[in-house]
Amino acid sequence: MLTKIRRWAEAHPFFFAPGFVGLATLLFIPGRELLGKGHWSLLYLLVISVVASVAGTKPSFVAAVTSFLTWNVFFLPPYNTFRVDDPKDWISLGVFLIVGLLIGLTSGRLREREAMALSQEREMALLNRLTGRLLAIEGALEMAETLCSEIEAVFSPAFIRFHLISGGEKRKLLFGEKNELSMDPLEEDFLDWVVENRKGVASPAPDVARSWSSGGSDNPASHSSIFSAVSRGDVFLPVLSSSGIEGILHVGERRSRKPYGWNEVQLLFAAARMAGTFLERSRLDESARQARTLKEGDKLKSAIFSSVSHELKTPLSSLTATISGLLEQDAEPEPSRVRQELLSVKKDLDRLSHSIGSLLELSRLAAEAWKPDLQWVEPGEVLGWVLFRLDKTDRERVRVDLSEHTPLILVDFQQWGRLLMHLLENALSYSPAGSPVAVGVRSTDEGFLTWIADEGPGIPDGEKSLVFERFFRGTFSNRLPGGTGLGLPIAMEIARVHEGSIHIEDNTPAGTRIVVRLPATHVMETEE
Amino acid sequence: MTSAPERNVRVLVIDDEESIRRALKSILSARKYEVALAATGAEGIETAIETNPELIVLDLALPDMDGQDVCTELRSWMTAPILILSVRGNEADKIHALDAGADDYLTKPFQAGELLARIRALLRRAESRVVSPPELRAGDLVVNLARRQVFLKGEEASLTRTEFEILALLVQNVDCVVTYRMLMEKLWDDKEERDPQLLRVHVSNLRKKIEPAPSLPRFIHTEPGVGFRFTLE
């Protein structure tokens, strides 16, 4: 209620001040004879103080002048005229006017200081919040949304638009809507001007109290200095970074139509600069990442190349030898011998096929085509798909330990299947023929764990981290002649694109236990 | 498992790779299939018209035509099952071909046993379209389509209408892939209602009722990105 009165008083000072004095006078007149004329002047000073504290300097001046006149007319004899009988009263009147004006000036100043402190506090809070929130953000769009929502909360403008500038000049509206019907013919011109001059456009209300503190060449230009006779309430600000202009922040006029103050424009400018730094930083991060990927890709390509010659040539030469041997025999070979040779041919072919499959997978990895197609699936669905693809003898070695009820996991079905397949094939190959390989899952606070445990010789401590290197073949790799050394790195890469991880532990009493972790964000507990 | 068909079934192989054609011919001829070969899509369609095969093995990567277009063309006048050969990773092509009328797929490289099993399943299904399928028994599971009854370990399982419809379609196509689209078209007339995620939920519930160990499916396998396959193995 009080703030409403205050706001109305601020908006209409020349109605409020005389109105208030008039009201007081109506109350005072019936008691005119109870007090002396001097006492009434004191009460009028009280009225002036109230106006000053409620409405500020200018209204209090109006109140001082009005009180001066009413005191003279109604309380200094003769009543109801401007005439003053006693010449001493002229001195009282003069002193009254000066004191009244001084009261207004002082309390008005106090009020303005208070308002300034308040708005400074609000501005600091805005910048603080922005800094904090921008640190936790990744994309440009999210940044623009955050920035605009903070500005919206503080200034309530009619609209906010964030234009992104890429490739030096090209402008793209990143945030905010544009209503085609209410086309603003000058908007494009102003935007172009900002891009060209790297300066803002704003016509802030003059702010005597603080204009001294601002200054400098990057102050915004006024609308009318660009297009003469144009008067607008909106603000265009360049989003600058050390490498140039990153975008434009266009803040519409306040919904209350109150013009922006000089400091408020400065605050918006600071926020825009923060956005510029953010955009520059994320661009640099991205290019650093790309450079890294490129370098890794090169390393990968040469590794693939060197492995291709080995992995493909070995089975090929063995194939050639076996088959030419069969063909060149003088006598017809024994059927049992033919069968034996054919079995070895098939083994070589399996190895070839396996190597080619892994290399294809890795080259896709190198080409960064590994965007997982995420879906909620049941862990057993994927596991079933993997088991179904194993040889019967291998499948019979796998002991699956799944609880009746498992959560849903968010994975790319095929990729997750291939990850499990690589780990299972490794476990099956590196452990004695016929020995069991256990697979189980568990849902924990840290996420969803899948473990695969074998009873093989285990991995020496020194090699546990090396096995994730591409093409690394461990101490026991001779047990897996078909292995390319690519299985674990591929599995690792799949886990990585799912934001998960793989750890190697010793299995008790013997063997290796590989644990794959999916983060909790990829797990959904279902009812039951 | 390698029993020959009772009569000589005519199979047409359309593949541009000579070595694959040769291998398929030798595998199939040894099992008394009558094999016709074609190296291009156009030749394949021509040969299909001449020989009227009972099953077609079609490679998706042909020099002259898109495998998908060959499917559409063949489907316009014949009902014989089409088995697609594709390389791993081309999920989209596979799905398009299945939508265009192909019946199942096999990923290269494949083993002879897998190819023969697929062909047998497709031929069995083609025959059972004429004669209604008998009661299906798979381990502890008994599905009687006519009576709409399902028994697991001798006890009747109570399925919802949707679950039964899904199971029925899977069982009618035992060992063959059933695509999401086939299932959704059967379940929901209204296109707006067709929701793959909802279908997955129904399948999940169905598994809980008929699988001996629901968390590790044995009968209803997921074919990622494509659909489901009911297997007897």
PDB file of N, CA and C in Angstrom, chain A residues 35-111:
ATOM      1  N   LEU A  35      -3.430  27.669  18.189  1.00  0.00           N
ATOM      2  CA  LEU A  35      -1.977  27.839  18.271  1.00  0.00           C
ATOM      3  C   LEU A  35      -1.587  29.191  17.709  1.00  0.00           C
ATOM      4  N   GLY A  36      -0.412  29.594  17.998  1.00  0.00           N
ATOM      5  CA  GLY A  36       0.099  30.842  17.439  1.00  0.00           C
ATOM      6  C   GLY A  36       0.528  30.637  16.009  1.00  0.00           C
ATOM      7  N   LYS A  37       0.643  31.731  15.235  1.00  0.00           N
ATOM      8  CA  LYS A  37       0.963  31.596  13.818  1.00  0.00           C
ATOM      9  C   LYS A  37       2.311  30.914  13.599  1.00  0.00           C
ATOM     10  N   GLY A  38       3.277  31.152  14.533  1.00  0.00           N
ATOM     11  CA  GLY A  38       4.617  30.533  14.407  1.00  0.00           C
ATOM     12  C   GLY A  38       4.555  29.025  14.530  1.00  0.00           C
ATOM     13  N   HIS A  39       3.660  28.546  15.433  1.00  0.00           N
ATOM     14  CA  HIS A  39       3.559  27.087  15.617  1.00  0.00           C
ATOM     15  C   HIS A  39       3.108  26.398  14.350  1.00  0.00           C
ATOM     16  N   TRP A  40       2.180  27.086  13.638  1.00  0.00           N
ATOM     17  CA  TRP A  40       1.685  26.455  12.405  1.00  0.00           C
ATOM     18  C   TRP A  40       2.808  26.286  11.385  1.00  0.00           C
ATOM     19  N   SER A  41       3.772  27.203  11.398  1.00  0.00           N
ATOM     20  CA  SER A  41       4.872  27.062  10.430  1.00  0.00           C
ATOM     21  C   SER A  41       5.654  25.775  10.700  1.00  0.00           C
ATOM     22  N   LEU A  42       5.780  25.454  12.010  1.00  0.00           N
ATOM     23  CA  LEU A  42       6.500  24.214  12.340  1.00  0.00           C
ATOM     24  C   LEU A  42       5.763  22.991  11.788  1.00  0.00           C
ATOM     25  N   LEU A  43       4.407  23.003  11.928  1.00  0.00           N
ATOM     26  CA  LEU A  43       3.630  21.867  11.415  1.00  0.00           C
ATOM     27  C   LEU A  43       3.777  21.753   9.895  1.00  0.00           C
ATOM     28  N   TYR A  44       3.816  22.930   9.218  1.00  0.00           N
ATOM     29  CA  TYR A  44       4.007  22.884   7.760  1.00  0.00           C
ATOM     30  C   TYR A  44       5.370  22.285   7.388  1.00  0.00           C
ATOM     31  N   LEU A  45       6.394  22.601   8.227  1.00  0.00           N
ATOM     32  CA  LEU A  45       7.715  22.003   7.947  1.00  0.00           C
ATOM     33  C   LEU A  45       7.652  20.478   8.047  1.00  0.00           C
ATOM     34  N   LEU A  46       6.816  20.030   9.013  1.00  0.00           N
ATOM     35  CA  LEU A  46       6.635  18.582   9.163  1.00  0.00           C
ATOM     36  C   LEU A  46       6.035  17.991   7.881  1.00  0.00           C
ATOM     37  N   VAL A  47       5.013  18.711   7.345  1.00  0.00           N
ATOM     38  CA  VAL A  47       4.355  18.243   6.118  1.00  0.00           C
ATOM     39  C   VAL A  47       5.391  18.155   4.982  1.00  0.00           C
ATOM     40  N   ILE A  48       6.247  19.190   4.864  1.00  0.00           N
ATOM     41  CA  ILE A  48       7.266  19.196   3.804  1.00  0.00           C
ATOM     42  C   ILE A  48       8.208  17.989   3.965  1.00  0.00           C
ATOM     43  N   SER A  49       8.579  17.684   5.225  1.00  0.00           N
ATOM     44  CA  SER A  49       9.468  16.538   5.463  1.00  0.00           C
ATOM     45  C   SER A  49       8.824  15.243   4.996  1.00  0.00           C
ATOM     46  N   VAL A  50       7.506  15.110   5.302  1.00  0.00           N
ATOM     47  CA  VAL A  50       6.821  13.881   4.889  1.00  0.00           C
ATOM     48  C   VAL A  50       6.851  13.753   3.369  1.00  0.00           C
ATOM     49  N   VAL A  51       6.528  14.830   2.665  1.00  0.00           N
ATOM     50  CA  VAL A  51       6.529  14.787   1.204  1.00  0.00           C
ATOM     51  C   VAL A  51       7.934  14.431   0.694  1.00  0.00           C
ATOM     52  N   ALA A  52       8.962  15.043   1.297  1.00  0.00           N
ATOM     53  CA  ALA A  52      10.330  14.791   0.853  1.00  0.00           C
ATOM     54  C   ALA A  52      10.687  13.325   1.016  1.00  0.00           C
ATOM     55  N   SER A  53      10.310  12.750   2.153  1.00  0.00           N
ATOM     56  CA  SER A  53      10.726  11.368   2.377  1.00  0.00           C
ATOM     57  C   SER A  53       9.914  10.403   1.530  1.00  0.00           C
ATOM     58  N   VAL A  54       8.666  10.784   1.235  1.00  0.00           N
ATOM     59  CA  VAL A  54       7.857   9.871   0.423  1.00  0.00           C
ATOM     60  C   VAL A  54       8.195  10.029  -1.053  1.00  0.00           C
ATOM     61  N   ALA A  55       8.295  11.253  -1.538  1.00  0.00           N
ATOM     62  CA  ALA A  55       8.324  11.450  -2.979  1.00  0.00           C
ATOM     63  C   ALA A  55       9.634  12.026  -3.507  1.00  0.00           C
ATOM     64  N   GLY A  56      10.532  12.506  -2.688  1.00  0.00           N
ATOM     65  CA  GLY A  56      11.816  12.977  -3.200  1.00  0.00           C
ATOM     66  C   GLY A  56      11.914  14.490  -3.301  1.00  0.00           C
ATOM     67  N   THR A  57      13.002  14.932  -3.938  1.00  0.00           N
ATOM     68  CA  THR A  57      13.369  16.345  -3.922  1.00  0.00           C
ATOM     69  C   THR A  57      12.347  17.264  -4.596  1.00  0.00           C
ATOM     70  N   LYS A  58      12.070  16.961  -5.857  1.00  0.00           N
ATOM     71  CA  LYS A  58      11.243  17.900  -6.625  1.00  0.00           C
ATOM     72  C   LYS A  58       9.871  18.106  -5.985  1.00  0.00           C
ATOM     73  N   PRO A  59       9.172  17.042  -5.612  1.00  0.00           N
ATOM     74  CA  PRO A  59       7.876  17.255  -4.967  1.00  0.00           C
ATOM     75  C   PRO A  59       8.013  18.060  -3.674  1.00  0.00           C
ATOM     76  N   SER A  60       9.139  17.862  -2.963  1.00  0.00           N
ATOM     77  CA  SER A  60       9.259  18.572  -1.685  1.00  0.00           C
ATOM     78  C   SER A  60       9.459  20.071  -1.934  1.00  0.00           C
ATOM     79  N   PHE A  61      10.118  20.427  -3.053  1.00  0.00           N
ATOM     80  CA  PHE A  61      10.215  21.844  -3.416  1.00  0.00           C
ATOM     81  C   PHE A  61       8.821  22.412  -3.657  1.00  0.00           C
ATOM     82  N   VAL A  62       8.041  21.625  -4.421  1.00  0.00           N
ATOM     83  CA  VAL A  62       6.680  22.071  -4.691  1.00  0.00           C
ATOM     84  C   VAL A  62       5.924  22.240  -3.374  1.00  0.00           C
ATOM     85  N   ALA A  63       6.128  21.270  -2.444  1.00  0.00           N
ATOM     86  CA  ALA A  63       5.442  21.320  -1.153  1.00  0.00           C
ATOM     87  C   ALA A  63       5.894  22.550  -0.363  1.00  0.00           C
ATOM     88  N   ALA A  64       7.200  22.870  -0.446  1.00  0.00           N
ATOM     89  CA  ALA A  64       7.725  24.013   0.306  1.00  0.00           C
ATOM     90  C   ALA A  64       7.075  25.305  -0.188  1.00  0.00           C
ATOM     91  N   VAL A  65       7.004  25.441  -1.534  1.00  0.00           N
ATOM     92  CA  VAL A  65       6.423  26.666  -2.090  1.00  0.00           C
ATOM     93  C   VAL A  65       4.938  26.741  -1.745  1.00  0.00           C
ATOM     94  N   THR A  66       4.219  25.601  -1.903  1.00  0.00           N
ATOM     95  CA  THR A  66       2.788  25.596  -1.598  1.00  0.00           C
ATOM     96  C   THR A  66       2.542  25.929  -0.125  1.00  0.00           C
ATOM     97  N   SER A  67       3.355  25.341   0.751  1.00  0.00           N
ATOM     98  CA  SER A  67       3.182  25.581   2.190  1.00  0.00           C
ATOM     99  C   SER A  67       3.444  27.056   2.509  1.00  0.00           C
ATOM    100  N   PHE A  68       4.472  27.567   1.851  1.00  0.00           N
ATOM    101  CA  PHE A  68       4.809  28.978   2.037  1.00  0.00           C
ATOM    102  C   PHE A  68       3.578  29.842   1.748  1.00  0.00           C
ATOM    103  N   LEU A  69       2.923  29.534   0.608  1.00  0.00           N
ATOM    104  CA  LEU A  69       1.764  30.333   0.211  1.00  0.00           C
ATOM    105  C   LEU A  69       0.584  30.111   1.158  1.00  0.00           C
ATOM    106  N   THR A  70       0.275  28.852   1.488  1.00  0.00           N
ATOM    107  CA  THR A  70      -0.909  28.590   2.326  1.00  0.00           C
ATOM    108  C   THR A  70      -0.713  29.122   3.743  1.00  0.00           C
ATOM    109  N   TRP A  71       0.502  29.012   4.253  1.00  0.00           N
ATOM    110  CA  TRP A  71       0.740  29.538   5.614  1.00  0.00           C
ATOM    111  C   TRP A  71       0.468  31.036   5.617  1.00  0.00           C
ATOM    112  N   ASN A  72       0.994  31.664   4.551  1.00  0.00           N
ATOM    113  CA  ASN A  72       0.796  33.099   4.421  1.00  0.00           C
ATOM    114  C   ASN A  72      -0.699  33.435   4.334  1.00  0.00           C
ATOM    115  N   VAL A  73      -1.420  32.723   3.426  1.00  0.00           N
ATOM    116  CA  VAL A  73      -2.818  33.083   3.167  1.00  0.00           C
ATOM    117  C   VAL A  73      -3.721  32.762   4.349  1.00  0.00           C
ATOM    118  N   PHE A  74      -3.556  31.555   4.950  1.00  0.00           N
ATOM    119  CA  PHE A  74      -4.545  31.129   5.963  1.00  0.00           C
ATOM    120  C   PHE A  74      -4.136  31.377   7.404  1.00  0.00           C
ATOM    121  N   PHE A  75      -2.845  31.563   7.674  1.00  0.00           N
ATOM    122  CA  PHE A  75      -2.441  31.628   9.079  1.00  0.00           C
ATOM    123  C   PHE A  75      -1.793  32.956   9.487  1.00  0.00           C
ATOM    124  N   LEU A  76      -1.400  33.749   8.475  1.00  0.00           N
ATOM    125  CA  LEU A  76      -0.810  35.035   8.838  1.00  0.00           C
ATOM    126  C   LEU A  76      -1.870  36.124   8.592  1.00  0.00           C
ATOM    127  N   PRO A  77      -2.256  36.881   9.634  1.00  0.00           N
ATOM    128  CA  PRO A  77      -3.277  37.893   9.478  1.00  0.00           C
ATOM    129  C   PRO A  77      -2.796  39.020   8.533  1.00  0.00           C
ATOM    130  N   PRO A  78      -3.698  39.613   7.779  1.00  0.00           N
ATOM    131  CA  PRO A  78      -5.097  39.253   7.663  1.00  0.00           C
ATOM    132  C   PRO A  78      -5.272  37.943   6.873  1.00  0.00           C
ATOM    133  N   TYR A  79      -6.260  37.128   7.316  1.00  0.00           N
ATOM    134  CA  TYR A  79      -6.488  35.825   6.694  1.00  0.00           C
ATOM    135  C   TYR A  79      -7.047  35.990   5.302  1.00  0.00           C
ATOM    136  N   ASN A  80      -6.826  34.919   4.486  1.00  0.00           N
ATOM    137  CA  ASN A  80      -7.371  34.800   3.125  1.00  0.00           C
ATOM    138  C   ASN A  80      -6.873  35.867   2.147  1.00  0.00           C
ATOM    139  N   THR A  81      -5.727  36.477   2.446  1.00  0.00           N
ATOM    140  CA  THR A  81      -5.091  37.369   1.466  1.00  0.00           C
ATOM    141  C   THR A  81      -3.586  37.105   1.510  1.00  0.00           C
ATOM    142  N   PHE A  82      -2.896  37.602   0.479  1.00  0.00           N
ATOM    143  CA  PHE A  82      -1.443  37.470   0.472  1.00  0.00           C
ATOM    144  C   PHE A  82      -0.790  38.590   1.277  1.00  0.00           C
ATOM    145  N   ARG A  83      -1.617  39.491   1.673  1.00  0.00           N
ATOM    146  CA  ARG A  83      -1.047  40.614   2.417  1.00  0.00           C
ATOM    147  C   ARG A  83      -0.546  40.170   3.770  1.00  0.00           C
ATOM    148  N   VAL A  84       0.512  40.825   4.258  1.00  0.00           N
ATOM    149  CA  VAL A  84       1.033  40.508   5.584  1.00  0.00           C
ATOM    150  C   VAL A  84       1.098  41.817   6.370  1.00  0.00           C
ATOM    151  N   ASP A  85       0.428  41.804   7.557  1.00  0.00           N
ATOM    152  CA  ASP A  85       0.375  43.052   8.323  1.00  0.00           C
ATOM    153  C   ASP A  85       1.685  43.357   9.037  1.00  0.00           C
ATOM    154  N   ASP A  86       2.159  42.315   9.726  1.00  0.00           N
ATOM    155  CA  ASP A  86       3.340  42.514  10.560  1.00  0.00           C
ATOM    156  C   ASP A  86       4.599  42.329   9.716  1.00  0.00           C
ATOM    157  N   PRO A  87       5.429  43.377   9.561  1.00  0.00           N
ATOM    158  CA  PRO A  87       6.641  43.244   8.723  1.00  0.00           C
ATOM    159  C   PRO A  87       7.591  42.149   9.219  1.00  0.00           C
ATOM    160  N   LYS A  88       7.501  41.814  10.567  1.00  0.00           N
ATOM    161  CA  LYS A  88       8.393  40.752  11.077  1.00  0.00           C
ATOM    162  C   LYS A  88       8.057  39.402  10.440  1.00  0.00           C
ATOM    163  N   ASP A  89       6.754  39.287  10.108  1.00  0.00           N
ATOM    164  CA  ASP A  89       6.345  38.021   9.483  1.00  0.00           C
ATOM    165  C   ASP A  89       7.048  37.788   8.149  1.00  0.00           C
ATOM    166  N   TRP A  90       7.417  38.882   7.454  1.00  0.00           N
ATOM    167  CA  TRP A  90       8.161  38.695   6.196  1.00  0.00           C
ATOM    168  C   TRP A  90       9.455  37.926   6.448  1.00  0.00           C
ATOM    169  N   ILE A  91      10.108  38.217   7.567  1.00  0.00           N
ATOM    170  CA  ILE A  91      11.349  37.490   7.886  1.00  0.00           C
ATOM    171  C   ILE A  91      11.023  36.021   8.122  1.00  0.00           C
ATOM    172  N   SER A  92       9.931  35.792   8.944  1.00  0.00           N
ATOM    173  CA  SER A  92       9.535  34.400   9.214  1.00  0.00           C
ATOM    174  C   SER A  92       9.260  33.670   7.907  1.00  0.00           C
ATOM    175  N   LEU A  93       8.523  34.366   6.987  1.00  0.00           N
ATOM    176  CA  LEU A  93       8.185  33.719   5.710  1.00  0.00           C
ATOM    177  C   LEU A  93       9.444  33.349   4.923  1.00  0.00           C
ATOM    178  N   GLY A  94      10.388  34.266   4.884  1.00  0.00           N
ATOM    179  CA  GLY A  94      11.644  34.006   4.144  1.00  0.00           C
ATOM    180  C   GLY A  94      12.386  32.826   4.726  1.00  0.00           C
ATOM    181  N   VAL A  95      12.507  32.832   6.086  1.00  0.00           N
ATOM    182  CA  VAL A  95      13.229  31.725   6.734  1.00  0.00           C
ATOM    183  C   VAL A  95      12.502  30.403   6.461  1.00  0.00           C
ATOM    184  N   PHE A  96      11.154  30.475   6.570  1.00  0.00           N
ATOM    185  CA  PHE A  96      10.348  29.260   6.348  1.00  0.00           C
ATOM    186  C   PHE A  96      10.635  28.668   4.965  1.00  0.00           C
ATOM    187  N   LEU A  97      10.650  29.526   3.932  1.00  0.00           N
ATOM    188  CA  LEU A  97      10.863  29.036   2.571  1.00  0.00           C
ATOM    189  C   LEU A  97      12.241  28.381   2.433  1.00  0.00           C
ATOM    190  N   ILE A  98      13.247  29.037   2.985  1.00  0.00           N
ATOM    191  CA  ILE A  98      14.614  28.487   2.865  1.00  0.00           C
ATOM    192  C   ILE A  98      14.716  27.145   3.585  1.00  0.00           C
ATOM    193  N   VAL A  99      14.194  27.094   4.840  1.00  0.00           N
ATOM    194  CA  VAL A  99      14.277  25.832   5.604  1.00  0.00           C
ATOM    195  C   VAL A  99      13.526  24.728   4.864  1.00  0.00           C
ATOM    196  N   GLY A 100      12.330  25.081   4.353  1.00  0.00           N
ATOM    197  CA  GLY A 100      11.523  24.081   3.618  1.00  0.00           C
ATOM    198  C   GLY A 100      12.297  23.531   2.433  1.00  0.00           C
ATOM    199  N   LEU A 101      12.915  24.430   1.662  1.00  0.00           N
ATOM    200  CA  LEU A 101      13.668  23.964   0.492  1.00  0.00           C
ATOM    201  C   LEU A 101      14.848  23.095   0.914  1.00  0.00           C
ATOM    202  N   LEU A 102      15.516  23.491   2.018  1.00  0.00           N
ATOM    203  CA  LEU A 102      16.673  22.712   2.487  1.00  0.00           C
ATOM    204  C   LEU A 102      16.269  21.302   2.917  1.00  0.00           C
ATOM    205  N   ILE A 103      15.118  21.243   3.619  1.00  0.00           N
ATOM    206  CA  ILE A 103      14.630  19.911   4.044  1.00  0.00           C
ATOM    207  C   ILE A 103      14.461  19.022   2.813  1.00  0.00           C
ATOM    208  N   GLY A 104      13.807  19.597   1.820  1.00  0.00           N
ATOM    209  CA  GLY A 104      13.561  18.825   0.585  1.00  0.00           C
ATOM    210  C   GLY A 104      14.866  18.359  -0.025  1.00  0.00           C
ATOM    211  N   LEU A 105      15.833  19.281  -0.114  1.00  0.00           N
ATOM    212  CA  LEU A 105      17.099  18.952  -0.760  1.00  0.00           C
ATOM    213  C   LEU A 105      17.814  17.822  -0.026  1.00  0.00           C
ATOM    214  N   THR A 106      17.877  17.956   1.303  1.00  0.00           N
ATOM    215  CA  THR A 106      18.639  16.979   2.083  1.00  0.00           C
ATOM    216  C   THR A 106      17.981  15.598   2.045  1.00  0.00           C
ATOM    217  N   SER A 107      16.675  15.579   2.352  1.00  0.00           N
ATOM    218  CA  SER A 107      16.059  14.245   2.418  1.00  0.00           C
ATOM    219  C   SER A 107      15.981  13.626   1.024  1.00  0.00           C
ATOM    220  N   GLY A 108      15.823  14.479   0.017  1.00  0.00           N
ATOM    221  CA  GLY A 108      15.821  13.951  -1.354  1.00  0.00           C
ATOM    222  C   GLY A 108      17.150  13.301  -1.682  1.00  0.00           C
ATOM    223  N   ARG A 109      18.245  13.982  -1.306  1.00  0.00           N
ATOM    224  CA  ARG A 109      19.579  13.414  -1.564  1.00  0.00           C
ATOM    225  C   ARG A 109      19.729  12.061  -0.888  1.00  0.00           C
ATOM    226  N   LEU A 110      19.263  12.022   0.394  1.00  0.00           N
ATOM    227  CA  LEU A 110      19.364  10.769   1.143  1.00  0.00           C
ATOM    228  C   LEU A 110      18.638   9.642   0.406  1.00  0.00           C
ATOM    229  N   ARG A 111      17.428  10.006  -0.035  1.00  0.00           N
ATOM    230  CA  ARG A 111      16.632   9.014  -0.750  1.00  0.00           C
ATOM    231  C   ARG A 111      17.341   8.508  -1.991  1.00  0.00           C
TER     232      ARG A 111
END
